[in-house]
């Protein structure tokens, strides 16, 4: 009891025992009569009191306009506890400064009040300083980006000069040694150009100076061009290449063709670089449509070295490569995926990676594009008119088993469609159990077609099931199989 009473006594709170002594804001404690029992170091500094000078004084010595010095009722009752007030704090020499203060009841004893106060001028000054530093660093970033953009631009000219001359010389009649040397110079210049272009794009994106240039283009021709860029290197390495494009994608779309090519080039170069056996696939689907805008979903898969789960989140950061040994062995600047991420986001989509060490990687990204006038009709036509081959595997897989019309089977949600889905799924899982992955892929293709009109969540599961089959990942296949089964 005696101890409790003593709590309000100044001696119970000798200066220096509180962990708040070194706090950045002023902290004062006082009792019901207004007598100050504790003041931290910053209070003493700001109010210019000596060490024990403040304790025992009345709180009105610090806030004279706010609290009366009367012993019986010093005014705390009228003061709203727990809310921030703008007060004026007085120094020992009676000069003053504005503060933001909050008074609360102490947790230790309800008879004690704790006042926390911050110097408004100092806070405003700090705020201004932070703003100034922020502006300075933004300015510095801008100057740096402009410098990088200028230097890389200047570097391009000599590199292209060398490249042009080498190309011209390669048309001459040359002995084998000279031709070999020139081809090497040409390759080095091409690599240098790629690095320069990456740095240029990166600095433009960082400086917020990058803008997309959408225009109408032939979608499948663009993909053929991308394929032609990579097919030689892929086949030279003994890898297979497969490309699938959903017939639901119109012939012409409006988007930034160059940037889509750039993203695909980067993903396919990586796939080729990090894969020494197996296959690389490129698939494109239409996953959504809102009025005259469509969402396109691209998947680039490989059966290469894969990426550890722990390294996957580093991939899309700038200058990030999985580890030093990889950059030594395979080269690169670590900028490609960061640029892809920024470009994909500018196009309204997102990029993701699924990968398993030593089994391969799936990089997928979505973008939004505009449908050209007249192409909306193409999207609404039945698939067999758009592409007579598109239902080949579906027809083959049905093989007359289904009693329903083909039209009904194709239409997601109809009885025939659900029956056919169930049949194909059970055949697929049988093939997986027997490790006949090739056949499983066939049934998967039929399932993909049967779910083409399905809601997005069903399509997403079907896509994941397809990827799991391509990766020959038994656990994932069974998990996605279960997930898909739940919709049937
Ligand atoms: P770089 O130009 O160095 O290839 P990227 O940003 O394109 O830069 O890739 C960064 C890193 O991500 C690569 O160095 C590699 O470690 C990893 N990576 C990218 N794609 C693949 C892939 N398909 N398979 C395995 N690792 C990959």
Short mmCIF file of C-alpha atoms in Angstrom, two decimals, residues 188-464:
data_model
loop_
_atom_site.label_atom_id
_atom_site.label_comp_id
_atom_site.label_asym_id
_atom_site.label_seq_id
_atom_site.Cartn_x
_atom_site.Cartn_y
_atom_site.Cartn_z
CA UNK A 188 30.74 -10.03 -80.32
CA UNK A 189 29.15 -6.92 -81.88
CA UNK A 190 25.70 -8.55 -81.81
CA UNK A 191 26.17 -9.43 -78.13
CA UNK A 192 27.37 -5.91 -77.39
CA UNK A 193 24.31 -4.47 -79.16
CA UNK A 194 22.03 -6.66 -77.06
CA UNK A 195 23.67 -5.41 -73.85
CA UNK A 196 23.50 -1.79 -75.02
CA UNK A 197 19.82 -2.14 -75.92
CA UNK A 198 19.05 -3.73 -72.55
CA UNK A 199 20.80 -0.95 -70.65
CA UNK A 200 19.06 1.66 -72.78
CA UNK A 201 15.61 0.14 -72.16
CA UNK A 202 16.35 -0.33 -68.49
CA UNK A 203 17.42 3.31 -67.98
CA UNK A 204 14.38 4.58 -69.92
CA UNK A 205 12.05 2.40 -67.86
CA UNK A 206 13.73 3.52 -64.61
CA UNK A 207 13.43 7.18 -65.60
CA UNK A 208 9.74 6.68 -66.49
CA UNK A 209 10.52 7.77 -70.04
CA UNK A 210 9.37 4.60 -71.70
CA UNK A 211 6.21 4.57 -73.76
CA UNK A 212 4.59 1.74 -75.65
CA UNK A 213 3.90 2.05 -79.37
CA UNK A 214 0.80 -0.01 -80.12
CA UNK A 215 -0.07 -0.69 -83.75
CA UNK A 216 -2.00 -3.24 -85.77
CA UNK A 217 -0.04 -6.38 -86.68
CA UNK A 218 -0.54 -9.98 -87.82
CA UNK A 219 -0.25 -12.01 -84.61
CA UNK A 220 0.78 -15.37 -86.07
CA UNK A 221 3.32 -13.76 -88.43
CA UNK A 222 4.89 -12.13 -85.40
CA UNK A 223 5.15 -15.53 -83.70
CA UNK A 224 6.65 -17.08 -86.85
CA UNK A 225 9.25 -14.29 -86.85
CA UNK A 226 10.10 -15.02 -83.21
CA UNK A 227 10.31 -18.74 -83.99
CA UNK A 228 12.63 -18.05 -86.95
CA UNK A 229 14.91 -16.05 -84.62
CA UNK A 230 15.47 -19.06 -82.37
CA UNK A 231 14.81 -22.25 -84.28
CA UNK A 232 18.38 -22.64 -85.59
CA UNK A 233 20.03 -22.34 -82.21
CA UNK A 234 17.42 -24.61 -80.64
CA UNK A 235 17.77 -27.36 -83.20
CA UNK A 236 21.58 -26.98 -83.28
CA UNK A 237 21.51 -27.98 -79.60
CA UNK A 238 19.41 -31.04 -80.49
CA UNK A 239 16.33 -29.68 -78.73
CA UNK A 240 12.73 -29.97 -79.98
CA UNK A 241 10.57 -26.90 -80.39
CA UNK A 242 6.76 -26.81 -80.26
CA UNK A 243 4.51 -23.84 -80.74
CA UNK A 244 0.74 -23.83 -80.04
CA UNK A 245 -1.52 -20.87 -80.70
CA UNK A 246 -5.15 -20.94 -79.63
CA UNK A 247 -7.51 -20.53 -82.59
CA UNK A 248 -9.47 -18.05 -80.46
CA UNK A 249 -6.77 -15.44 -81.03
CA UNK A 250 -7.69 -13.18 -83.96
CA UNK A 251 -5.36 -12.74 -86.93
CA UNK A 252 -4.71 -9.07 -86.30
CA UNK A 253 -4.41 -7.36 -82.94
CA UNK A 254 -3.32 -3.91 -81.77
CA UNK A 255 -0.43 -3.92 -79.30
CA UNK A 256 3.27 -3.04 -79.14
CA UNK A 257 4.57 -5.78 -81.44
CA UNK A 258 8.25 -4.92 -80.95
CA UNK A 259 7.97 -5.21 -77.17
CA UNK A 260 6.09 -8.53 -77.33
CA UNK A 261 8.85 -9.81 -79.62
CA UNK A 262 11.45 -8.51 -77.15
CA UNK A 263 9.85 -10.37 -74.21
CA UNK A 264 9.49 -13.60 -76.19
CA UNK A 265 13.05 -13.29 -77.52
CA UNK A 266 14.37 -12.92 -73.99
CA UNK A 267 12.38 -15.86 -72.60
CA UNK A 268 13.23 -18.12 -75.56
CA UNK A 269 16.93 -17.14 -75.44
CA UNK A 270 17.01 -18.03 -71.75
CA UNK A 271 15.11 -21.28 -72.37
CA UNK A 272 17.60 -22.22 -75.07
CA UNK A 273 20.61 -21.05 -73.03
CA UNK A 274 19.68 -23.05 -69.92
CA UNK A 275 18.48 -26.26 -71.64
CA UNK A 276 20.81 -28.93 -72.95
CA UNK A 277 18.33 -31.72 -73.69
CA UNK A 278 14.59 -32.13 -74.20
CA UNK A 279 12.28 -29.51 -75.59
CA UNK A 280 11.18 -25.91 -75.56
CA UNK A 281 7.55 -24.97 -76.07
CA UNK A 282 5.77 -21.72 -76.73
CA UNK A 283 2.02 -21.60 -76.18
CA UNK A 284 -0.40 -18.71 -76.49
CA UNK A 285 -4.01 -18.61 -75.30
CA UNK A 286 -6.76 -16.05 -75.17
CA UNK A 287 -7.78 -16.02 -71.51
CA UNK A 288 -10.28 -13.17 -71.29
CA UNK A 289 -12.16 -10.61 -73.34
CA UNK A 290 -13.70 -7.34 -72.18
CA UNK A 291 -15.43 -5.46 -75.02
CA UNK A 292 -12.78 -5.02 -77.72
CA UNK A 293 -9.84 -5.91 -75.49
CA UNK A 294 -8.44 -9.41 -75.08
CA UNK A 295 -6.04 -10.89 -72.57
CA UNK A 296 -3.34 -13.04 -74.13
CA UNK A 297 -1.52 -15.59 -72.01
CA UNK A 298 1.94 -16.81 -73.15
CA UNK A 299 3.84 -19.77 -71.72
CA UNK A 300 7.48 -20.51 -72.54
CA UNK A 301 8.52 -23.87 -71.08
CA UNK A 302 11.82 -25.70 -71.12
CA UNK A 303 13.29 -28.90 -69.73
CA UNK A 304 16.51 -27.19 -68.63
CA UNK A 305 18.46 -26.65 -65.43
CA UNK A 306 15.50 -25.12 -63.55
CA UNK A 307 15.69 -22.65 -60.69
CA UNK A 308 15.72 -23.28 -56.92
CA UNK A 309 12.61 -22.11 -55.05
CA UNK A 310 14.78 -19.74 -52.98
CA UNK A 311 16.22 -18.06 -56.08
CA UNK A 312 12.94 -17.56 -57.91
CA UNK A 313 12.01 -14.29 -56.19
CA UNK A 314 15.37 -12.76 -57.20
CA UNK A 315 14.78 -13.40 -60.90
CA UNK A 316 12.81 -10.30 -61.80
CA UNK A 317 15.07 -7.89 -59.90
CA UNK A 318 17.52 -5.82 -61.94
CA UNK A 319 21.09 -7.12 -62.39
CA UNK A 320 20.09 -10.35 -60.67
CA UNK A 321 21.43 -13.70 -61.77
CA UNK A 322 20.84 -16.85 -59.81
CA UNK A 323 24.49 -17.24 -58.84
CA UNK A 324 27.95 -16.20 -59.92
CA UNK A 325 28.79 -19.59 -61.41
CA UNK A 326 25.75 -19.30 -63.72
CA UNK A 327 26.79 -15.85 -64.96
CA UNK A 328 30.35 -17.13 -65.55
CA UNK A 329 29.11 -20.16 -67.48
CA UNK A 330 26.21 -18.65 -69.41
CA UNK A 331 26.99 -14.91 -69.49
CA UNK A 332 24.28 -12.20 -69.45
CA UNK A 333 23.68 -9.03 -67.48
CA UNK A 334 20.72 -10.10 -65.36
CA UNK A 335 18.62 -7.27 -66.83
CA UNK A 336 16.49 -9.24 -69.28
CA UNK A 337 13.79 -10.53 -66.91
CA UNK A 338 13.53 -7.22 -65.08
CA UNK A 339 12.91 -5.46 -68.39
CA UNK A 340 10.36 -8.16 -69.34
CA UNK A 341 8.54 -7.64 -66.03
CA UNK A 342 8.36 -3.88 -66.50
CA UNK A 343 7.20 -4.24 -70.13
CA UNK A 344 4.55 -6.83 -69.22
CA UNK A 345 3.25 -4.56 -66.45
CA UNK A 346 3.11 -1.62 -68.87
CA UNK A 347 0.94 -3.85 -71.07
CA UNK A 348 -1.44 -4.46 -68.15
CA UNK A 349 -0.29 -7.99 -67.31
CA UNK A 350 2.02 -9.91 -65.04
CA UNK A 351 4.88 -12.35 -65.42
CA UNK A 352 5.41 -15.49 -63.33
CA UNK A 353 7.74 -18.42 -63.15
CA UNK A 354 7.21 -22.00 -62.08
CA UNK A 355 10.31 -24.10 -61.97
CA UNK A 356 11.88 -27.18 -60.54
CA UNK A 357 15.61 -27.65 -60.17
CA UNK A 358 16.99 -29.94 -62.90
CA UNK A 359 13.52 -30.46 -64.42
CA UNK A 360 12.86 -27.20 -66.20
CA UNK A 361 11.02 -23.89 -66.02
CA UNK A 362 7.73 -22.38 -67.16
CA UNK A 363 7.76 -18.64 -67.65
CA UNK A 364 4.27 -17.29 -68.25
CA UNK A 365 3.00 -13.78 -68.83
CA UNK A 366 -0.22 -12.07 -69.75
CA UNK A 367 -0.82 -8.86 -71.69
CA UNK A 368 -3.88 -6.96 -72.87
CA UNK A 369 -4.32 -6.14 -76.55
CA UNK A 370 -6.99 -4.53 -78.66
CA UNK A 371 -8.99 -6.40 -81.23
CA UNK A 372 -9.11 -4.72 -84.65
CA UNK A 373 -12.44 -3.71 -86.13
CA UNK A 374 -14.17 -6.68 -87.72
CA UNK A 375 -12.08 -9.17 -85.73
CA UNK A 376 -14.71 -9.36 -82.96
CA UNK A 377 -16.79 -11.47 -85.37
CA UNK A 378 -13.91 -13.87 -85.78
CA UNK A 379 -13.80 -14.36 -82.01
CA UNK A 380 -17.46 -15.26 -81.86
CA UNK A 381 -17.43 -17.72 -84.73
CA UNK A 382 -17.30 -21.44 -83.90
CA UNK A 383 -13.70 -22.67 -83.79
CA UNK A 384 -13.98 -25.11 -86.68
CA UNK A 385 -14.78 -22.25 -89.07
CA UNK A 386 -11.80 -20.24 -87.85
CA UNK A 387 -9.51 -23.20 -87.99
CA UNK A 388 -10.76 -26.48 -89.44
CA UNK A 389 -7.91 -28.35 -87.78
CA UNK A 390 -8.53 -27.06 -84.31
CA UNK A 391 -10.79 -29.88 -83.24
CA UNK A 392 -8.88 -32.70 -84.86
CA UNK A 393 -7.74 -34.21 -81.60
CA UNK A 394 -11.16 -33.71 -80.04
CA UNK A 395 -12.88 -35.52 -82.92
CA UNK A 396 -10.26 -38.25 -82.83
CA UNK A 397 -10.51 -38.65 -79.11
CA UNK A 398 -14.28 -38.90 -79.21
CA UNK A 399 -13.97 -41.65 -81.79
CA UNK A 400 -17.75 -42.04 -81.89
CA UNK A 401 -17.88 -42.89 -78.21
CA UNK A 402 -20.07 -39.98 -77.31
CA UNK A 403 -23.68 -40.17 -78.16
CA UNK A 404 -24.08 -36.37 -78.22
CA UNK A 405 -23.49 -34.00 -81.12
CA UNK A 406 -20.02 -32.54 -81.52
CA UNK A 407 -21.49 -29.07 -81.04
CA UNK A 408 -22.82 -30.08 -77.62
CA UNK A 409 -19.55 -31.70 -76.64
CA UNK A 410 -17.63 -28.53 -77.39
CA UNK A 411 -19.94 -26.29 -75.44
CA UNK A 412 -18.58 -26.12 -71.88
CA UNK A 413 -21.08 -27.08 -69.19
CA UNK A 414 -23.40 -29.19 -71.36
CA UNK A 415 -24.05 -32.78 -70.32
CA UNK A 416 -22.08 -34.12 -73.32
CA UNK A 417 -19.17 -31.80 -72.58
CA UNK A 418 -18.96 -32.86 -68.93
CA UNK A 419 -19.21 -36.54 -69.85
CA UNK A 420 -16.46 -36.18 -72.42
CA UNK A 421 -14.30 -34.27 -69.95
CA UNK A 422 -14.72 -37.01 -67.35
CA UNK A 423 -13.81 -39.72 -69.90
CA UNK A 424 -10.74 -37.87 -71.12
CA UNK A 425 -9.61 -37.08 -67.58
CA UNK A 426 -9.85 -40.70 -66.49
CA UNK A 427 -7.93 -41.79 -69.60
CA UNK A 428 -5.35 -39.13 -68.92
CA UNK A 429 -4.79 -40.24 -65.34
CA UNK A 430 -4.51 -43.85 -66.51
CA UNK A 431 -1.75 -42.82 -68.94
CA UNK A 432 -0.01 -40.92 -66.14
CA UNK A 433 -0.19 -43.97 -63.86
CA UNK A 434 1.41 -45.99 -66.66
CA UNK A 435 3.96 -43.22 -67.22
CA UNK A 436 2.84 -42.86 -70.82
CA UNK A 437 3.36 -39.09 -70.82
CA UNK A 438 3.07 -38.68 -74.57
CA UNK A 439 -0.42 -40.17 -74.62
CA UNK A 440 -1.34 -38.16 -71.54
CA UNK A 441 -0.42 -35.03 -73.51
CA UNK A 442 -2.84 -36.11 -76.25
CA UNK A 443 -5.74 -36.41 -73.80
CA UNK A 444 -4.65 -33.17 -72.26
CA UNK A 445 -4.97 -31.41 -75.60
CA UNK A 446 -8.56 -32.68 -75.87
CA UNK A 447 -9.29 -31.53 -72.31
CA UNK A 448 -7.86 -28.12 -73.19
CA UNK A 449 -10.22 -27.87 -76.14
CA UNK A 450 -13.18 -29.07 -74.08
CA UNK A 451 -12.47 -26.36 -71.48
CA UNK A 452 -11.80 -23.58 -73.99
CA UNK A 453 -15.10 -21.87 -73.14
CA UNK A 454 -14.89 -22.70 -69.42
CA UNK A 455 -14.64 -20.05 -66.68
CA UNK A 456 -11.15 -18.72 -66.08
CA UNK A 457 -10.56 -20.69 -62.87
CA UNK A 458 -11.24 -23.98 -64.71
CA UNK A 459 -8.98 -22.92 -67.60
CA UNK A 460 -6.22 -22.00 -65.18
CA UNK A 461 -6.36 -25.47 -63.57
CA UNK A 462 -6.34 -27.05 -67.03
CA UNK A 463 -3.25 -24.98 -67.91
CA UNK A 464 -1.50 -26.02 -64.72
#
